[in-house]
PDB file of C-alpha atoms in Angstrom:
ATOM      1  CA  MET A  18      31.737 136.810   8.054  1.00  0.00           C
ATOM      2  CA  PRO A  19      33.728 139.415   7.562  1.00  0.00           C
ATOM      3  CA  VAL A  20      36.425 139.035   5.614  1.00  0.00           C
ATOM      4  CA  PHE A  21      39.910 139.257   7.194  1.00  0.00           C
ATOM      5  CA  GLY A  22      42.658 141.351   6.528  1.00  0.00           C
ATOM      6  CA  ASN A  23      46.058 142.491   8.605  1.00  0.00           C
ATOM      7  CA  ASP A  24      43.775 143.328  11.598  1.00  0.00           C
ATOM      8  CA  THR A  25      43.221 139.959  12.228  1.00  0.00           C
ATOM      9  CA  ALA A  26      45.385 137.344  13.573  1.00  0.00           C
ATOM     10  CA  LEU A  27      45.580 133.540  14.465  1.00  0.00           C
ATOM     11  CA  ILE A  28      46.240 132.450  18.355  1.00  0.00           C
ATOM     12  CA  VAL A  29      47.509 128.896  18.170  1.00  0.00           C
ATOM     13  CA  LEU A  30      46.802 128.099  21.951  1.00  0.00           C
ATOM     14  CA  ASP A  31      49.537 125.671  23.979  1.00  0.00           C
ATOM     15  CA  VAL A  32      49.186 122.914  20.832  1.00  0.00           C
ATOM     16  CA  GLN A  33      52.693 121.488  22.947  1.00  0.00           C
ATOM     17  CA  LYS A  34      53.484 117.764  22.644  1.00  0.00           C
ATOM     18  CA  ALA A  35      51.975 117.631  26.418  1.00  0.00           C
ATOM     19  CA  ILE A  36      48.515 116.989  24.764  1.00  0.00           C
ATOM     20  CA  ASP A  37      49.987 113.894  23.396  1.00  0.00           C
ATOM     21  CA  ASP A  38      50.020 112.821  26.758  1.00  0.00           C
ATOM     22  CA  PRO A  39      47.106 109.306  27.236  1.00  0.00           C
ATOM     23  CA  LYS A  40      45.827 112.005  30.309  1.00  0.00           C
ATOM     24  CA  TRP A  41      44.381 113.763  27.004  1.00  0.00           C
ATOM     25  CA  ASP A  42      43.121 110.553  25.747  1.00  0.00           C
ATOM     26  CA  SER A  43      39.150 111.610  25.153  1.00  0.00           C
ATOM     27  CA  LYS A  44      39.282 114.392  22.546  1.00  0.00           C
ATOM     28  CA  ASN A  45      36.520 114.444  21.489  1.00  0.00           C
ATOM     29  CA  ASN A  46      37.499 116.211  17.691  1.00  0.00           C
ATOM     30  CA  PRO A  47      40.617 113.756  16.475  1.00  0.00           C
ATOM     31  CA  GLY A  48      41.103 116.292  13.241  1.00  0.00           C
ATOM     32  CA  TYR A  49      41.549 119.227  15.331  1.00  0.00           C
ATOM     33  CA  ILE A  50      45.228 119.079  14.892  1.00  0.00           C
ATOM     34  CA  ASP A  51      44.259 119.035  10.919  1.00  0.00           C
ATOM     35  CA  ALA A  52      42.671 122.316  11.259  1.00  0.00           C
ATOM     36  CA  ILE A  53      44.369 124.511  12.488  1.00  0.00           C
ATOM     37  CA  ALA A  54      47.996 123.145  10.296  1.00  0.00           C
ATOM     38  CA  ASN A  55      45.196 123.814   7.639  1.00  0.00           C
ATOM     39  CA  LEU A  56      44.622 127.469   9.127  1.00  0.00           C
ATOM     40  CA  LEU A  57      48.115 127.418   9.904  1.00  0.00           C
ATOM     41  CA  ALA A  58      49.256 127.617   5.721  1.00  0.00           C
ATOM     42  CA  LYS A  59      46.510 130.318   4.786  1.00  0.00           C
ATOM     43  CA  PHE A  60      47.432 132.659   6.596  1.00  0.00           C
ATOM     44  CA  ARG A  61      50.582 132.821   6.351  1.00  0.00           C
ATOM     45  CA  ALA A  62      50.445 132.056   2.841  1.00  0.00           C
ATOM     46  CA  ALA A  63      48.264 135.357   3.369  1.00  0.00           C
ATOM     47  CA  SER A  64      50.941 136.889   4.901  1.00  0.00           C
ATOM     48  CA  LEU A  65      48.941 137.310   7.579  1.00  0.00           C
ATOM     49  CA  PRO A  66      49.851 137.504  12.276  1.00  0.00           C
ATOM     50  CA  VAL A  67      50.642 134.165  13.735  1.00  0.00           C
ATOM     51  CA  ILE A  68      50.847 133.944  17.618  1.00  0.00           C
ATOM     52  CA  HIS A  69      51.630 130.590  19.209  1.00  0.00           C
ATOM     53  CA  VAL A  70      50.962 130.952  23.059  1.00  0.00           C
ATOM     54  CA  ARG A  71      52.979 127.921  24.743  1.00  0.00           C
ATOM     55  CA  HIS A  72      51.828 127.027  28.766  1.00  0.00           C
ATOM     56  CA  GLU A  73      54.865 126.655  30.703  1.00  0.00           C
ATOM     57  CA  GLU A  74      52.999 124.999  34.089  1.00  0.00           C
ATOM     58  CA  ALA A  75      55.815 125.097  37.442  1.00  0.00           C
ATOM     59  CA  ASN A  76      53.477 122.075  38.686  1.00  0.00           C
ATOM     60  CA  PRO A  77      56.470 119.246  37.427  1.00  0.00           C
ATOM     61  CA  ALA A  78      53.483 117.129  37.653  1.00  0.00           C
ATOM     62  CA  SER A  79      51.498 118.478  34.176  1.00  0.00           C
ATOM     63  CA  THR A  80      51.926 117.437  30.553  1.00  0.00           C
ATOM     64  CA  PHE A  81      52.744 121.303  30.733  1.00  0.00           C
ATOM     65  CA  TYR A  82      55.885 120.766  33.092  1.00  0.00           C
ATOM     66  CA  ALA A  83      58.498 123.916  31.870  1.00  0.00           C
ATOM     67  CA  ASN A  84      61.098 121.524  31.999  1.00  0.00           C
ATOM     68  CA  GLY A  85      59.210 118.335  30.769  1.00  0.00           C
ATOM     69  CA  PRO A  86      58.653 116.130  27.961  1.00  0.00           C
ATOM     70  CA  GLY A  87      55.612 118.226  26.358  1.00  0.00           C
ATOM     71  CA  GLN A  88      56.833 121.502  26.606  1.00  0.00           C
ATOM     72  CA  PRO A  89      57.606 121.736  22.510  1.00  0.00           C
ATOM     73  CA  PHE A  90      54.803 122.719  19.408  1.00  0.00           C
ATOM     74  CA  LYS A  91      53.218 120.285  18.106  1.00  0.00           C
ATOM     75  CA  ASP A  92      55.196 119.057  14.617  1.00  0.00           C
ATOM     76  CA  GLU A  93      51.979 120.134  12.704  1.00  0.00           C
ATOM     77  CA  ALA A  94      52.013 123.846  14.696  1.00  0.00           C
ATOM     78  CA  LEU A  95      55.695 125.311  14.885  1.00  0.00           C
ATOM     79  CA  PRO A  96      55.775 127.888  14.875  1.00  0.00           C
ATOM     80  CA  ILE A  97      58.003 129.989  11.963  1.00  0.00           C
ATOM     81  CA  ASP A  98      60.440 132.673  11.352  1.00  0.00           C
ATOM     82  CA  GLY A  99      59.070 135.795  12.629  1.00  0.00           C
ATOM     83  CA  GLU A 100      55.889 134.647  14.214  1.00  0.00           C
ATOM     84  CA  THR A 101      55.312 135.975  17.460  1.00  0.00           C
ATOM     85  CA  ILE A 102      55.548 132.902  20.822  1.00  0.00           C
ATOM     86  CA  ILE A 103      53.801 134.421  24.229  1.00  0.00           C
ATOM     87  CA  THR A 104      54.545 132.217  27.418  1.00  0.00           C
ATOM     88  CA  LYS A 105      52.451 131.993  29.851  1.00  0.00           C
ATOM     89  CA  SER A 106      52.255 130.313  32.906  1.00  0.00           C
ATOM     90  CA  VAL A 107      48.098 130.281  33.949  1.00  0.00           C
ATOM     91  CA  ASN A 108      45.497 129.505  32.209  1.00  0.00           C
ATOM     92  CA  CYS A 109      44.308 132.905  30.430  1.00  0.00           C
ATOM     93  CA  ALA A 110      46.667 133.316  27.600  1.00  0.00           C
ATOM     94  CA  PHE A 111      46.269 137.627  28.886  1.00  0.00           C
ATOM     95  CA  ILE A 112      47.673 136.823  32.503  1.00  0.00           C
ATOM     96  CA  GLY A 113      50.812 137.524  32.692  1.00  0.00           C
ATOM     97  CA  THR A 114      52.176 138.356  29.118  1.00  0.00           C
ATOM     98  CA  ASP A 115      52.281 141.038  27.435  1.00  0.00           C
ATOM     99  CA  LEU A 116      49.581 139.460  24.308  1.00  0.00           C
ATOM    100  CA  GLU A 117      47.121 142.207  24.748  1.00  0.00           C
ATOM    101  CA  HIS A 118      50.327 145.339  24.380  1.00  0.00           C
ATOM    102  CA  HIS A 119      51.273 142.537  21.060  1.00  0.00           C
ATOM    103  CA  LEU A 120      48.180 143.313  19.422  1.00  0.00           C
ATOM    104  CA  CYS A 121      47.027 146.611  20.602  1.00  0.00           C
ATOM    105  CA  ASN A 122      51.278 147.528  18.964  1.00  0.00           C
ATOM    106  CA  ARG A 123      50.475 145.886  15.796  1.00  0.00           C
ATOM    107  CA  GLY A 124      46.846 147.061  15.102  1.00  0.00           C
ATOM    108  CA  ILE A 125      45.278 143.419  15.277  1.00  0.00           C
ATOM    109  CA  LYS A 126      41.524 144.377  16.351  1.00  0.00           C
ATOM    110  CA  ARG A 127      39.854 140.656  15.230  1.00  0.00           C
ATOM    111  CA  LEU A 128      41.310 137.252  16.693  1.00  0.00           C
ATOM    112  CA  ILE A 129      41.008 133.414  15.077  1.00  0.00           C
ATOM    113  CA  PHE A 130      41.196 130.859  17.837  1.00  0.00           C
ATOM    114  CA  THR A 131      42.390 127.515  17.982  1.00  0.00           C
ATOM    115  CA  GLY A 132      43.949 125.498  20.028  1.00  0.00           C
ATOM    116  CA  VAL A 133      43.561 122.971  22.905  1.00  0.00           C
ATOM    117  CA  VAL A 134      40.951 122.396  25.607  1.00  0.00           C
ATOM    118  CA  ILE A 135      37.860 124.008  25.224  1.00  0.00           C
ATOM    119  CA  HIS A 136      36.459 124.394  28.423  1.00  0.00           C
ATOM    120  CA  ASN A 137      39.930 125.632  29.835  1.00  0.00           C
ATOM    121  CA  SER A 138      42.687 127.863  28.485  1.00  0.00           C
ATOM    122  CA  MET A 139      40.566 128.168  25.145  1.00  0.00           C
ATOM    123  CA  ASP A 140      37.669 129.011  26.878  1.00  0.00           C
ATOM    124  CA  VAL A 141      39.035 131.418  29.659  1.00  0.00           C
ATOM    125  CA  SER A 142      41.161 133.233  26.473  1.00  0.00           C
ATOM    126  CA  ILE A 143      38.810 134.317  24.449  1.00  0.00           C
ATOM    127  CA  ARG A 144      36.416 135.441  27.158  1.00  0.00           C
ATOM    128  CA  ALA A 145      39.229 137.512  28.266  1.00  0.00           C
ATOM    129  CA  ALA A 146      40.075 138.743  24.519  1.00  0.00           C
ATOM    130  CA  HIS A 147      36.457 139.575  24.409  1.00  0.00           C
ATOM    131  CA  CYS A 148      36.509 142.028  27.435  1.00  0.00           C
ATOM    132  CA  LEU A 149      39.022 143.364  26.096  1.00  0.00           C
ATOM    133  CA  GLY A 150      37.734 144.583  22.473  1.00  0.00           C
ATOM    134  CA  PHE A 151      39.153 142.254  20.515  1.00  0.00           C
ATOM    135  CA  ASP A 152      36.323 140.845  18.027  1.00  0.00           C
ATOM    136  CA  CYS A 153      36.854 136.889  18.631  1.00  0.00           C
ATOM    137  CA  HIS A 154      36.009 134.030  16.898  1.00  0.00           C
ATOM    138  CA  LEU A 155      36.101 130.425  17.196  1.00  0.00           C
ATOM    139  CA  PRO A 156      36.005 127.638  14.868  1.00  0.00           C
ATOM    140  CA  LEU A 157      35.287 124.517  16.294  1.00  0.00           C
ATOM    141  CA  ASP A 158      37.104 122.106  13.868  1.00  0.00           C
ATOM    142  CA  ALA A 159      40.022 123.871  15.180  1.00  0.00           C
ATOM    143  CA  THR A 160      39.508 122.780  19.378  1.00  0.00           C
ATOM    144  CA  THR A 161      38.851 120.164  21.175  1.00  0.00           C
ATOM    145  CA  ALA A 162      37.963 118.718  24.687  1.00  0.00           C
ATOM    146  CA  ILE A 163      38.269 115.766  26.854  1.00  0.00           C
ATOM    147  CA  ASP A 164      36.320 114.189  29.456  1.00  0.00           C
ATOM    148  CA  VAL A 165      35.539 116.312  32.677  1.00  0.00           C
ATOM    149  CA  LEU A 166      35.071 114.432  36.152  1.00  0.00           C
ATOM    150  CA  ASP A 167      33.175 116.885  38.477  1.00  0.00           C
ATOM    151  CA  ALA A 168      33.789 116.812  42.151  1.00  0.00           C
ATOM    152  CA  ASN A 169      31.672 113.642  43.069  1.00  0.00           C
ATOM    153  CA  GLY A 170      32.737 111.084  40.150  1.00  0.00           C
ATOM    154  CA  LYS A 171      30.686 112.194  37.930  1.00  0.00           C
ATOM    155  CA  ARG A 172      31.480 112.214  33.985  1.00  0.00           C
ATOM    156  CA  PHE A 173      30.909 114.382  31.514  1.00  0.00           C
ATOM    157  CA  ASP A 174      31.526 113.501  28.068  1.00  0.00           C
ATOM    158  CA  ALA A 175      34.362 114.752  25.405  1.00  0.00           C
ATOM    159  CA  GLN A 176      31.059 116.248  23.487  1.00  0.00           C
ATOM    160  CA  THR A 177      29.076 116.836  25.595  1.00  0.00           C
ATOM    161  CA  VAL A 178      31.637 119.252  27.600  1.00  0.00           C
ATOM    162  CA  PHE A 179      32.282 120.669  24.042  1.00  0.00           C
ATOM    163  CA  ASP A 180      29.069 121.303  23.266  1.00  0.00           C
ATOM    164  CA  LEU A 181      28.045 123.107  26.372  1.00  0.00           C
ATOM    165  CA  TYR A 182      31.086 125.493  25.995  1.00  0.00           C
ATOM    166  CA  ALA A 183      30.469 126.365  22.364  1.00  0.00           C
ATOM    167  CA  ALA A 184      27.026 127.499  23.557  1.00  0.00           C
ATOM    168  CA  VAL A 185      28.100 129.061  26.263  1.00  0.00           C
ATOM    169  CA  LEU A 186      30.552 131.190  24.324  1.00  0.00           C
ATOM    170  CA  ALA A 187      28.730 131.642  21.501  1.00  0.00           C
ATOM    171  CA  SER A 188      26.117 133.393  23.668  1.00  0.00           C
ATOM    172  CA  GLU A 189      28.040 136.060  24.297  1.00  0.00           C
ATOM    173  CA  TYR A 190      31.905 135.936  24.146  1.00  0.00           C
ATOM    174  CA  CYS A 191      32.739 135.407  20.528  1.00  0.00           C
ATOM    175  CA  ASN A 192      31.697 133.366  16.655  1.00  0.00           C
ATOM    176  CA  LEU A 193      31.290 130.188  16.393  1.00  0.00           C
ATOM    177  CA  THR A 194      32.758 129.064  13.011  1.00  0.00           C
ATOM    178  CA  GLN A 195      34.084 126.038  10.454  1.00  0.00           C
ATOM    179  CA  SER A 196      38.004 126.745   9.631  1.00  0.00           C
ATOM    180  CA  SER A 197      37.258 125.978   5.690  1.00  0.00           C
ATOM    181  CA  ASP A 198      34.545 129.910   6.755  1.00  0.00           C
ATOM    182  CA  VAL A 199      37.815 131.587   7.406  1.00  0.00           C
ATOM    183  CA  ILE A 200      40.424 130.443   4.868  1.00  0.00           C
ATOM    184  CA  ALA A 201      37.214 131.076   2.822  1.00  0.00           C
ATOM    185  CA  ALA A 202      37.531 135.439   4.271  1.00  0.00           C
ATOM    186  CA  LEU A 203      41.441 135.504   4.094  1.00  0.00           C
ATOM    187  CA  PRO A 204      42.405 137.703   0.946  1.00  0.00           C
ATOM    188  CA  ALA A 205      43.562 135.916  -1.781  1.00  0.00           C
TER     189      ALA A 205
END
């Protein structure tokens, strides 16, 4: 595990009240929000960059609808003064945003991804970051998955979805870790 310094940023992806909707109740890792809160506290204590990515969906039926009740950040992951907020309208945090420009301007080369869900915004944002040349790390206890139905109505439980996406991401796109390992690699 590398030492994480000023070239490292914590990415908090889509941690909004939308994920408290019953639609998201099948989460495999209910402790993910505690891991994110702990990482936030440690990054703040180390004065390292934190970037919050907010999803604003145009579809009023979405729990992430731009003008809906799910739009605010969850209390456990509220940004504080000085932290960057990036707003996206699609699942990838790099499409239609200035995230890449912001990271490059700050000399950030290493990203610690946290948030929801591993098989949607997390997956595509990590893949894009990797393709853009960033060193990506995913603490598995700081993300989650939900059950997925395929086109034929077959249900894949959240843990199976989580395990498959983690395996695919680790095969090429990021380093899998735990939040405790990330915290141990932060400056004292």
